[in-house]
Amino acid sequence: MNDTPNVNEVEIAKFEQIASQWWDLSGDFKPLHQVNPLRVQFICQHISEQQTDLFAKEVIDIGCGGGILSESLAKLGAKVTGIDMGNEPLNVAKLHALESGLTINYEKITAEEKALHCHEQFDMVTCMEMLEHVPEPASIVNACANLVKPGGLVFFSTLNKTVKSYLLAILAAEKILKLVPDGTHEHDKFIKPSQLIQWAAESGLNCIDASGIHYNPLSENHKLSSSLDVNYILCCQKV
């Protein structure tokens, strides 16, 4: 295993600078707040298909940031651990959980290191909009596979590497409409679904479903879609 942490310090710094806005519903993280219900819907749909629910389940949210998804899962009864490498986002997450009366275990640790200490300890793993911000995304996928119990589910969401994703996620969202800070994304770090599914398979995860997340910034309409050409979310199960 590489001794160098799988962390991009420039990416961490970007989110440190705007961490105070994490729970501002009209701020830089507004798009995340708007698509979060779709992620929760997708997760709950697949948990339900396993004929269970999230109550008392051990869940880890990789790259949790300020805790938007972590809090949603905790409200559904899950025992949530959120990990991130940004100090300020974690501070925001801890304070907001306290204010919300939620018990969530937040830690500053890499996914790879957490996997060394907590092998197959979690019923479910989520890793949302994080893979495109690290030097070695395949290493994160492998860590997620090591963290989840056999038969458990792992959810990934990221951006497809297409011309359309550049036009919508970077040119429109960052440059023109200023929905997110300029420089939030780099198109060459986007990941094709076929590549992510291959990394998952190599780590012992079988992709059982995929859905696009369609977001119209003008109408602020958002929905799950059959098209994976911009944002997409995968459900994988540990073999």
PDB file of C-alpha atoms in Angstrom:
ATOM      1  CA  MET A   1       0.000   0.000   0.000  1.00  0.00           C
ATOM      2  CA  ASN A   2       1.217   3.459  -0.869  1.00  0.00           C
ATOM      3  CA  ASP A   3       2.368   5.347   2.243  1.00  0.00           C
ATOM      4  CA  THR A   4       1.273   8.689   0.755  1.00  0.00           C
ATOM      5  CA  PRO A   5      -2.307   9.554   1.769  1.00  0.00           C
ATOM      6  CA  ASN A   6      -4.759   9.541  -1.147  1.00  0.00           C
ATOM      7  CA  VAL A   7      -5.564  13.231  -0.609  1.00  0.00           C
ATOM      8  CA  ASN A   8      -5.426  16.258  -2.893  1.00  0.00           C
ATOM      9  CA  GLU A   9      -4.517  19.181  -0.607  1.00  0.00           C
ATOM     10  CA  VAL A  10      -5.694  21.714  -3.204  1.00  0.00           C
ATOM     11  CA  GLU A  11      -9.117  20.077  -3.261  1.00  0.00           C
ATOM     12  CA  ILE A  12      -9.259  20.020   0.542  1.00  0.00           C
ATOM     13  CA  ALA A  13      -8.397  23.738   0.625  1.00  0.00           C
ATOM     14  CA  LYS A  14     -11.262  24.560  -1.775  1.00  0.00           C
ATOM     15  CA  PHE A  15     -13.821  23.088   0.597  1.00  0.00           C
ATOM     16  CA  GLU A  16     -12.118  24.514   3.692  1.00  0.00           C
ATOM     17  CA  GLN A  17     -12.632  28.020   2.293  1.00  0.00           C
ATOM     18  CA  ILE A  18     -16.393  27.647   1.787  1.00  0.00           C
ATOM     19  CA  ALA A  19     -17.172  25.290   4.692  1.00  0.00           C
ATOM     20  CA  SER A  20     -19.144  27.967   6.567  1.00  0.00           C
ATOM     21  CA  GLN A  21     -21.743  27.852   3.775  1.00  0.00           C
ATOM     22  CA  TRP A  22     -22.377  24.101   4.030  1.00  0.00           C
ATOM     23  CA  TRP A  23     -25.835  24.442   5.584  1.00  0.00           C
ATOM     24  CA  ASP A  24     -26.809  27.658   3.788  1.00  0.00           C
ATOM     25  CA  LEU A  25     -29.633  26.425   1.539  1.00  0.00           C
ATOM     26  CA  SER A  26     -29.058  29.304  -0.885  1.00  0.00           C
ATOM     27  CA  GLY A  27     -25.238  29.240  -0.784  1.00  0.00           C
ATOM     28  CA  ASP A  28     -22.532  27.362  -2.680  1.00  0.00           C
ATOM     29  CA  PHE A  29     -23.898  23.985  -1.558  1.00  0.00           C
ATOM     30  CA  LYS A  30     -27.469  24.641  -2.687  1.00  0.00           C
ATOM     31  CA  PRO A  31     -27.205  22.039  -5.524  1.00  0.00           C
ATOM     32  CA  LEU A  32     -26.118  19.392  -2.993  1.00  0.00           C
ATOM     33  CA  HIS A  33     -29.083  20.134  -0.757  1.00  0.00           C
ATOM     34  CA  GLN A  34     -31.391  19.889  -3.760  1.00  0.00           C
ATOM     35  CA  VAL A  35     -30.127  16.510  -4.984  1.00  0.00           C
ATOM     36  CA  ASN A  36     -29.696  14.980  -1.514  1.00  0.00           C
ATOM     37  CA  PRO A  37     -33.341  13.753  -1.327  1.00  0.00           C
ATOM     38  CA  LEU A  38     -32.765  11.868  -4.601  1.00  0.00           C
ATOM     39  CA  ARG A  39     -29.724  10.128  -3.153  1.00  0.00           C
ATOM     40  CA  VAL A  40     -31.672   9.181  -0.035  1.00  0.00           C
ATOM     41  CA  GLN A  41     -34.553   7.942  -2.221  1.00  0.00           C
ATOM     42  CA  PHE A  42     -32.171   5.769  -4.275  1.00  0.00           C
ATOM     43  CA  ILE A  43     -30.525   4.391  -1.126  1.00  0.00           C
ATOM     44  CA  CYS A  44     -33.823   3.635   0.621  1.00  0.00           C
ATOM     45  CA  GLN A  45     -35.178   1.936  -2.494  1.00  0.00           C
ATOM     46  CA  HIS A  46     -32.296  -0.540  -2.490  1.00  0.00           C
ATOM     47  CA  ILE A  47     -32.276  -1.020   1.273  1.00  0.00           C
ATOM     48  CA  SER A  48     -35.974  -1.865   1.026  1.00  0.00           C
ATOM     49  CA  GLU A  49     -35.263  -4.380  -1.759  1.00  0.00           C
ATOM     50  CA  GLN A  50     -32.969  -6.136   0.725  1.00  0.00           C
ATOM     51  CA  GLN A  51     -36.112  -6.490   2.895  1.00  0.00           C
ATOM     52  CA  THR A  52     -34.665  -4.382   5.673  1.00  0.00           C
ATOM     53  CA  ASP A  53     -34.324  -0.737   6.721  1.00  0.00           C
ATOM     54  CA  LEU A  54     -31.603   1.540   8.089  1.00  0.00           C
ATOM     55  CA  PHE A  55     -32.652   1.410  11.737  1.00  0.00           C
ATOM     56  CA  ALA A  56     -29.621   0.577  13.929  1.00  0.00           C
ATOM     57  CA  LYS A  57     -27.531  -0.276  10.857  1.00  0.00           C
ATOM     58  CA  GLU A  58     -23.839   0.662  10.910  1.00  0.00           C
ATOM     59  CA  VAL A  59     -23.269   3.129   8.059  1.00  0.00           C
ATOM     60  CA  ILE A  60     -20.155   5.039   7.003  1.00  0.00           C
ATOM     61  CA  ASP A  61     -20.260   8.133   4.782  1.00  0.00           C
ATOM     62  CA  ILE A  62     -16.925   8.574   2.986  1.00  0.00           C
ATOM     63  CA  GLY A  63     -16.059  12.196   2.188  1.00  0.00           C
ATOM     64  CA  CYS A  64     -18.958  13.391   4.349  1.00  0.00           C
ATOM     65  CA  GLY A  65     -18.074  17.091   4.155  1.00  0.00           C
ATOM     66  CA  GLY A  66     -20.456  19.148   6.284  1.00  0.00           C
ATOM     67  CA  GLY A  67     -22.733  16.169   6.876  1.00  0.00           C
ATOM     68  CA  ILE A  68     -25.709  16.662   4.536  1.00  0.00           C
ATOM     69  CA  LEU A  69     -26.128  12.964   3.688  1.00  0.00           C
ATOM     70  CA  SER A  70     -24.827  11.762   7.072  1.00  0.00           C
ATOM     71  CA  GLU A  71     -27.623  13.631   8.857  1.00  0.00           C
ATOM     72  CA  SER A  72     -30.289  12.298   6.493  1.00  0.00           C
ATOM     73  CA  LEU A  73     -29.169   8.726   7.180  1.00  0.00           C
ATOM     74  CA  ALA A  74     -28.999   9.337  10.937  1.00  0.00           C
ATOM     75  CA  LYS A  75     -32.588  10.636  10.864  1.00  0.00           C
ATOM     76  CA  LEU A  76     -33.607   7.290   9.354  1.00  0.00           C
ATOM     77  CA  GLY A  77     -32.186   5.540  12.418  1.00  0.00           C
ATOM     78  CA  ALA A  78     -28.761   4.518  11.123  1.00  0.00           C
ATOM     79  CA  LYS A  79     -25.676   4.587  13.342  1.00  0.00           C
ATOM     80  CA  VAL A  80     -23.598   6.892  11.164  1.00  0.00           C
ATOM     81  CA  THR A  81     -19.867   7.484  10.969  1.00  0.00           C
ATOM     82  CA  GLY A  82     -18.788  10.311   8.665  1.00  0.00           C
ATOM     83  CA  ILE A  83     -15.171  10.665   7.593  1.00  0.00           C
ATOM     84  CA  ASP A  84     -13.423  13.471   5.736  1.00  0.00           C
ATOM     85  CA  MET A  85      -9.964  15.038   5.531  1.00  0.00           C
ATOM     86  CA  GLY A  86     -11.108  18.658   5.809  1.00  0.00           C
ATOM     87  CA  ASN A  87     -10.976  20.186   9.300  1.00  0.00           C
ATOM     88  CA  GLU A  88     -13.483  22.966   8.690  1.00  0.00           C
ATOM     89  CA  PRO A  89     -16.161  20.836   7.006  1.00  0.00           C
ATOM     90  CA  LEU A  90     -15.918  18.363   9.895  1.00  0.00           C
ATOM     91  CA  ASN A  91     -16.220  21.171  12.442  1.00  0.00           C
ATOM     92  CA  VAL A  92     -19.328  22.404  10.634  1.00  0.00           C
ATOM     93  CA  ALA A  93     -20.730  18.850  10.525  1.00  0.00           C
ATOM     94  CA  LYS A  94     -20.161  18.288  14.250  1.00  0.00           C
ATOM     95  CA  LEU A  95     -21.766  21.583  15.228  1.00  0.00           C
ATOM     96  CA  HIS A  96     -24.785  21.086  12.971  1.00  0.00           C
ATOM     97  CA  ALA A  97     -25.362  17.548  14.275  1.00  0.00           C
ATOM     98  CA  LEU A  98     -25.256  18.923  17.808  1.00  0.00           C
ATOM     99  CA  GLU A  99     -27.764  21.629  16.910  1.00  0.00           C
ATOM    100  CA  SER A 100     -29.973  19.022  15.223  1.00  0.00           C
ATOM    101  CA  GLY A 101     -29.866  16.666  18.213  1.00  0.00           C
ATOM    102  CA  LEU A 102     -28.250  13.892  16.189  1.00  0.00           C
ATOM    103  CA  THR A 103     -25.518  11.508  17.309  1.00  0.00           C
ATOM    104  CA  ILE A 104     -23.017  11.058  14.457  1.00  0.00           C
ATOM    105  CA  ASN A 105     -19.411   9.944  14.801  1.00  0.00           C
ATOM    106  CA  TYR A 106     -17.279  12.286  12.683  1.00  0.00           C
ATOM    107  CA  GLU A 107     -13.587  11.510  12.143  1.00  0.00           C
ATOM    108  CA  LYS A 108     -10.694  13.026  10.224  1.00  0.00           C
ATOM    109  CA  ILE A 109      -9.239   9.933   8.565  1.00  0.00           C
ATOM    110  CA  THR A 110      -8.742   8.591   5.038  1.00  0.00           C
ATOM    111  CA  ALA A 111     -10.953   5.801   3.726  1.00  0.00           C
ATOM    112  CA  GLU A 112      -7.901   3.595   3.295  1.00  0.00           C
ATOM    113  CA  GLU A 113      -6.771   4.018   6.902  1.00  0.00           C
ATOM    114  CA  LYS A 114     -10.291   3.514   8.226  1.00  0.00           C
ATOM    115  CA  ALA A 115     -10.522   0.280   6.226  1.00  0.00           C
ATOM    116  CA  LEU A 116      -7.384  -1.033   7.932  1.00  0.00           C
ATOM    117  CA  HIS A 117      -8.986  -0.595  11.367  1.00  0.00           C
ATOM    118  CA  CYS A 118     -12.603  -1.447  10.533  1.00  0.00           C
ATOM    119  CA  HIS A 119     -12.489  -4.326   8.054  1.00  0.00           C
ATOM    120  CA  GLU A 120     -16.024  -5.459   7.072  1.00  0.00           C
ATOM    121  CA  GLN A 121     -17.621  -3.607  10.001  1.00  0.00           C
ATOM    122  CA  PHE A 122     -20.308  -1.615   8.178  1.00  0.00           C
ATOM    123  CA  ASP A 123     -23.688  -2.673   6.836  1.00  0.00           C
ATOM    124  CA  MET A 124     -23.616   0.102   4.251  1.00  0.00           C
ATOM    125  CA  VAL A 125     -21.078   2.528   2.755  1.00  0.00           C
ATOM    126  CA  THR A 126     -21.803   5.766   0.911  1.00  0.00           C
ATOM    127  CA  CYS A 127     -19.292   7.780  -1.118  1.00  0.00           C
ATOM    128  CA  MET A 128     -20.949  10.737  -2.801  1.00  0.00           C
ATOM    129  CA  GLU A 129     -19.290  13.338  -5.066  1.00  0.00           C
ATOM    130  CA  MET A 130     -15.896  12.473  -3.642  1.00  0.00           C
ATOM    131  CA  LEU A 131     -14.136  10.178  -6.128  1.00  0.00           C
ATOM    132  CA  GLU A 132     -13.532  13.040  -8.591  1.00  0.00           C
ATOM    133  CA  HIS A 133     -11.609  14.967  -5.923  1.00  0.00           C
ATOM    134  CA  VAL A 134      -8.867  12.428  -5.048  1.00  0.00           C
ATOM    135  CA  PRO A 135      -5.643  11.393  -6.847  1.00  0.00           C
ATOM    136  CA  GLU A 136      -6.484   7.652  -6.864  1.00  0.00           C
ATOM    137  CA  PRO A 137     -10.250   7.019  -6.932  1.00  0.00           C
ATOM    138  CA  ALA A 138      -9.773   3.257  -7.429  1.00  0.00           C
ATOM    139  CA  SER A 139      -8.085   3.139  -4.028  1.00  0.00           C
ATOM    140  CA  ILE A 140     -11.189   4.697  -2.422  1.00  0.00           C
ATOM    141  CA  VAL A 141     -13.434   2.166  -4.162  1.00  0.00           C
ATOM    142  CA  ASN A 142     -11.279  -0.650  -2.790  1.00  0.00           C
ATOM    143  CA  ALA A 143     -11.396   0.847   0.714  1.00  0.00           C
ATOM    144  CA  CYS A 144     -15.197   1.030   0.524  1.00  0.00           C
ATOM    145  CA  ALA A 145     -15.284  -2.644  -0.431  1.00  0.00           C
ATOM    146  CA  ASN A 146     -13.082  -3.504   2.544  1.00  0.00           C
ATOM    147  CA  LEU A 147     -15.259  -1.506   4.954  1.00  0.00           C
ATOM    148  CA  VAL A 148     -18.578  -3.140   4.049  1.00  0.00           C
ATOM    149  CA  LYS A 149     -19.781  -6.504   5.339  1.00  0.00           C
ATOM    150  CA  PRO A 150     -20.292  -9.358   2.852  1.00  0.00           C
ATOM    151  CA  GLY A 151     -23.691  -8.858   1.243  1.00  0.00           C
ATOM    152  CA  GLY A 152     -23.708  -5.177   2.257  1.00  0.00           C
ATOM    153  CA  LEU A 153     -24.380  -2.281  -0.087  1.00  0.00           C
ATOM    154  CA  VAL A 154     -22.025   0.452  -1.282  1.00  0.00           C
ATOM    155  CA  PHE A 155     -23.307   3.599  -3.007  1.00  0.00           C
ATOM    156  CA  PHE A 156     -21.150   5.820  -5.218  1.00  0.00           C
ATOM    157  CA  SER A 157     -22.135   9.045  -6.957  1.00  0.00           C
ATOM    158  CA  THR A 158     -19.896  11.066  -9.235  1.00  0.00           C
ATOM    159  CA  LEU A 159     -19.775  12.776 -12.648  1.00  0.00           C
ATOM    160  CA  ASN A 160     -19.494  11.065 -16.013  1.00  0.00           C
ATOM    161  CA  LYS A 161     -16.637  12.052 -18.296  1.00  0.00           C
ATOM    162  CA  THR A 162     -18.632  13.381 -21.249  1.00  0.00           C
ATOM    163  CA  VAL A 163     -18.876  16.559 -23.292  1.00  0.00           C
ATOM    164  CA  LYS A 164     -22.324  17.132 -21.776  1.00  0.00           C
ATOM    165  CA  SER A 165     -20.938  16.933 -18.226  1.00  0.00           C
ATOM    166  CA  TYR A 166     -18.353  19.582 -19.111  1.00  0.00           C
ATOM    167  CA  LEU A 167     -20.996  21.854 -20.619  1.00  0.00           C
ATOM    168  CA  LEU A 168     -23.435  21.496 -17.704  1.00  0.00           C
ATOM    169  CA  ALA A 169     -21.300  20.864 -14.604  1.00  0.00           C
ATOM    170  CA  ILE A 170     -18.436  23.229 -15.424  1.00  0.00           C
ATOM    171  CA  LEU A 171     -19.315  25.713 -18.150  1.00  0.00           C
ATOM    172  CA  ALA A 172     -22.935  26.305 -17.076  1.00  0.00           C
ATOM    173  CA  ALA A 173     -22.839  25.635 -13.306  1.00  0.00           C
ATOM    174  CA  GLU A 174     -19.461  27.228 -12.552  1.00  0.00           C
ATOM    175  CA  LYS A 175     -18.669  29.752 -15.282  1.00  0.00           C
ATOM    176  CA  ILE A 176     -22.058  31.124 -16.318  1.00  0.00           C
ATOM    177  CA  LEU A 177     -24.679  30.543 -13.608  1.00  0.00           C
ATOM    178  CA  LYS A 178     -22.197  30.623 -10.686  1.00  0.00           C
ATOM    179  CA  LEU A 179     -24.146  27.876  -8.886  1.00  0.00           C
ATOM    180  CA  VAL A 180     -20.922  26.496  -7.420  1.00  0.00           C
ATOM    181  CA  PRO A 181     -17.507  28.163  -7.036  1.00  0.00           C
ATOM    182  CA  ASP A 182     -15.365  28.379 -10.153  1.00  0.00           C
ATOM    183  CA  GLY A 183     -12.814  25.559 -10.117  1.00  0.00           C
ATOM    184  CA  THR A 184     -14.923  23.146  -8.041  1.00  0.00           C
ATOM    185  CA  HIS A 185     -14.560  20.459 -10.710  1.00  0.00           C
ATOM    186  CA  GLU A 186     -11.928  19.365 -13.199  1.00  0.00           C
ATOM    187  CA  HIS A 187     -13.303  17.533 -16.212  1.00  0.00           C
ATOM    188  CA  ASP A 188     -10.282  15.252 -16.577  1.00  0.00           C
ATOM    189  CA  LYS A 189     -11.054  13.835 -13.112  1.00  0.00           C
ATOM    190  CA  PHE A 190     -14.609  12.843 -14.038  1.00  0.00           C
ATOM    191  CA  ILE A 191     -15.198   9.070 -14.207  1.00  0.00           C
ATOM    192  CA  LYS A 192     -17.066   7.017 -16.783  1.00  0.00           C
ATOM    193  CA  PRO A 193     -19.570   4.555 -15.248  1.00  0.00           C
ATOM    194  CA  SER A 194     -17.858   1.641 -17.017  1.00  0.00           C
ATOM    195  CA  GLN A 195     -14.563   2.559 -15.313  1.00  0.00           C
ATOM    196  CA  LEU A 196     -16.169   2.863 -11.876  1.00  0.00           C
ATOM    197  CA  ILE A 197     -18.027  -0.437 -12.320  1.00  0.00           C
ATOM    198  CA  GLN A 198     -14.738  -2.097 -13.324  1.00  0.00           C
ATOM    199  CA  TRP A 199     -12.952  -0.765 -10.222  1.00  0.00           C
ATOM    200  CA  ALA A 200     -15.857  -1.987  -8.098  1.00  0.00           C
ATOM    201  CA  ALA A 201     -15.743  -5.465  -9.660  1.00  0.00           C
ATOM    202  CA  GLU A 202     -11.981  -5.693  -9.115  1.00  0.00           C
ATOM    203  CA  SER A 203     -12.629  -4.959  -5.424  1.00  0.00           C
ATOM    204  CA  GLY A 204     -15.353  -7.597  -5.053  1.00  0.00           C
ATOM    205  CA  LEU A 205     -18.354  -5.310  -5.545  1.00  0.00           C
ATOM    206  CA  ASN A 206     -21.112  -6.205  -7.993  1.00  0.00           C
ATOM    207  CA  CYS A 207     -22.960  -3.221  -9.494  1.00  0.00           C
ATOM    208  CA  ILE A 208     -26.683  -4.010  -9.187  1.00  0.00           C
ATOM    209  CA  ASP A 209     -28.174  -0.696 -10.290  1.00  0.00           C
ATOM    210  CA  ALA A 210     -27.288   2.669 -11.794  1.00  0.00           C
ATOM    211  CA  SER A 211     -29.292   5.854 -12.144  1.00  0.00           C
ATOM    212  CA  GLY A 212     -28.634   9.303 -13.487  1.00  0.00           C
ATOM    213  CA  ILE A 213     -29.290  12.359 -11.340  1.00  0.00           C
ATOM    214  CA  HIS A 214     -30.808  15.004 -13.587  1.00  0.00           C
ATOM    215  CA  TYR A 215     -30.595  18.583 -12.337  1.00  0.00           C
ATOM    216  CA  ASN A 216     -31.944  21.563 -14.240  1.00  0.00           C
ATOM    217  CA  PRO A 217     -30.326  24.663 -12.707  1.00  0.00           C
ATOM    218  CA  LEU A 218     -32.786  27.045 -14.349  1.00  0.00           C
ATOM    219  CA  SER A 219     -36.005  25.377 -13.178  1.00  0.00           C
ATOM    220  CA  GLU A 220     -34.245  23.845 -10.131  1.00  0.00           C
ATOM    221  CA  ASN A 221     -35.973  20.613 -11.102  1.00  0.00           C
ATOM    222  CA  HIS A 222     -34.166  17.440 -10.084  1.00  0.00           C
ATOM    223  CA  LYS A 223     -35.053  13.786 -10.649  1.00  0.00           C
ATOM    224  CA  LEU A 224     -33.594  10.323 -11.042  1.00  0.00           C
ATOM    225  CA  SER A 225     -33.080   9.514 -14.705  1.00  0.00           C
ATOM    226  CA  SER A 226     -32.128   6.615 -16.979  1.00  0.00           C
ATOM    227  CA  SER A 227     -29.426   8.800 -18.530  1.00  0.00           C
ATOM    228  CA  LEU A 228     -25.993   8.582 -16.864  1.00  0.00           C
ATOM    229  CA  ASP A 229     -24.379  11.249 -19.061  1.00  0.00           C
ATOM    230  CA  VAL A 230     -23.762  13.866 -16.312  1.00  0.00           C
ATOM    231  CA  ASN A 231     -24.292  13.003 -12.624  1.00  0.00           C
ATOM    232  CA  TYR A 232     -24.932   9.364 -11.750  1.00  0.00           C
ATOM    233  CA  ILE A 233     -25.274   7.097  -8.735  1.00  0.00           C
ATOM    234  CA  LEU A 234     -24.438   3.384  -8.455  1.00  0.00           C
ATOM    235  CA  CYS A 235     -25.580   0.716  -6.027  1.00  0.00           C
ATOM    236  CA  CYS A 236     -23.071  -2.097  -5.540  1.00  0.00           C
ATOM    237  CA  GLN A 237     -23.251  -5.213  -3.384  1.00  0.00           C
ATOM    238  CA  LYS A 238     -20.293  -6.969  -1.823  1.00  0.00           C
ATOM    239  CA  VAL A 239     -19.959 -10.460  -3.252  1.00  0.00           C
TER     240      VAL A 239
END
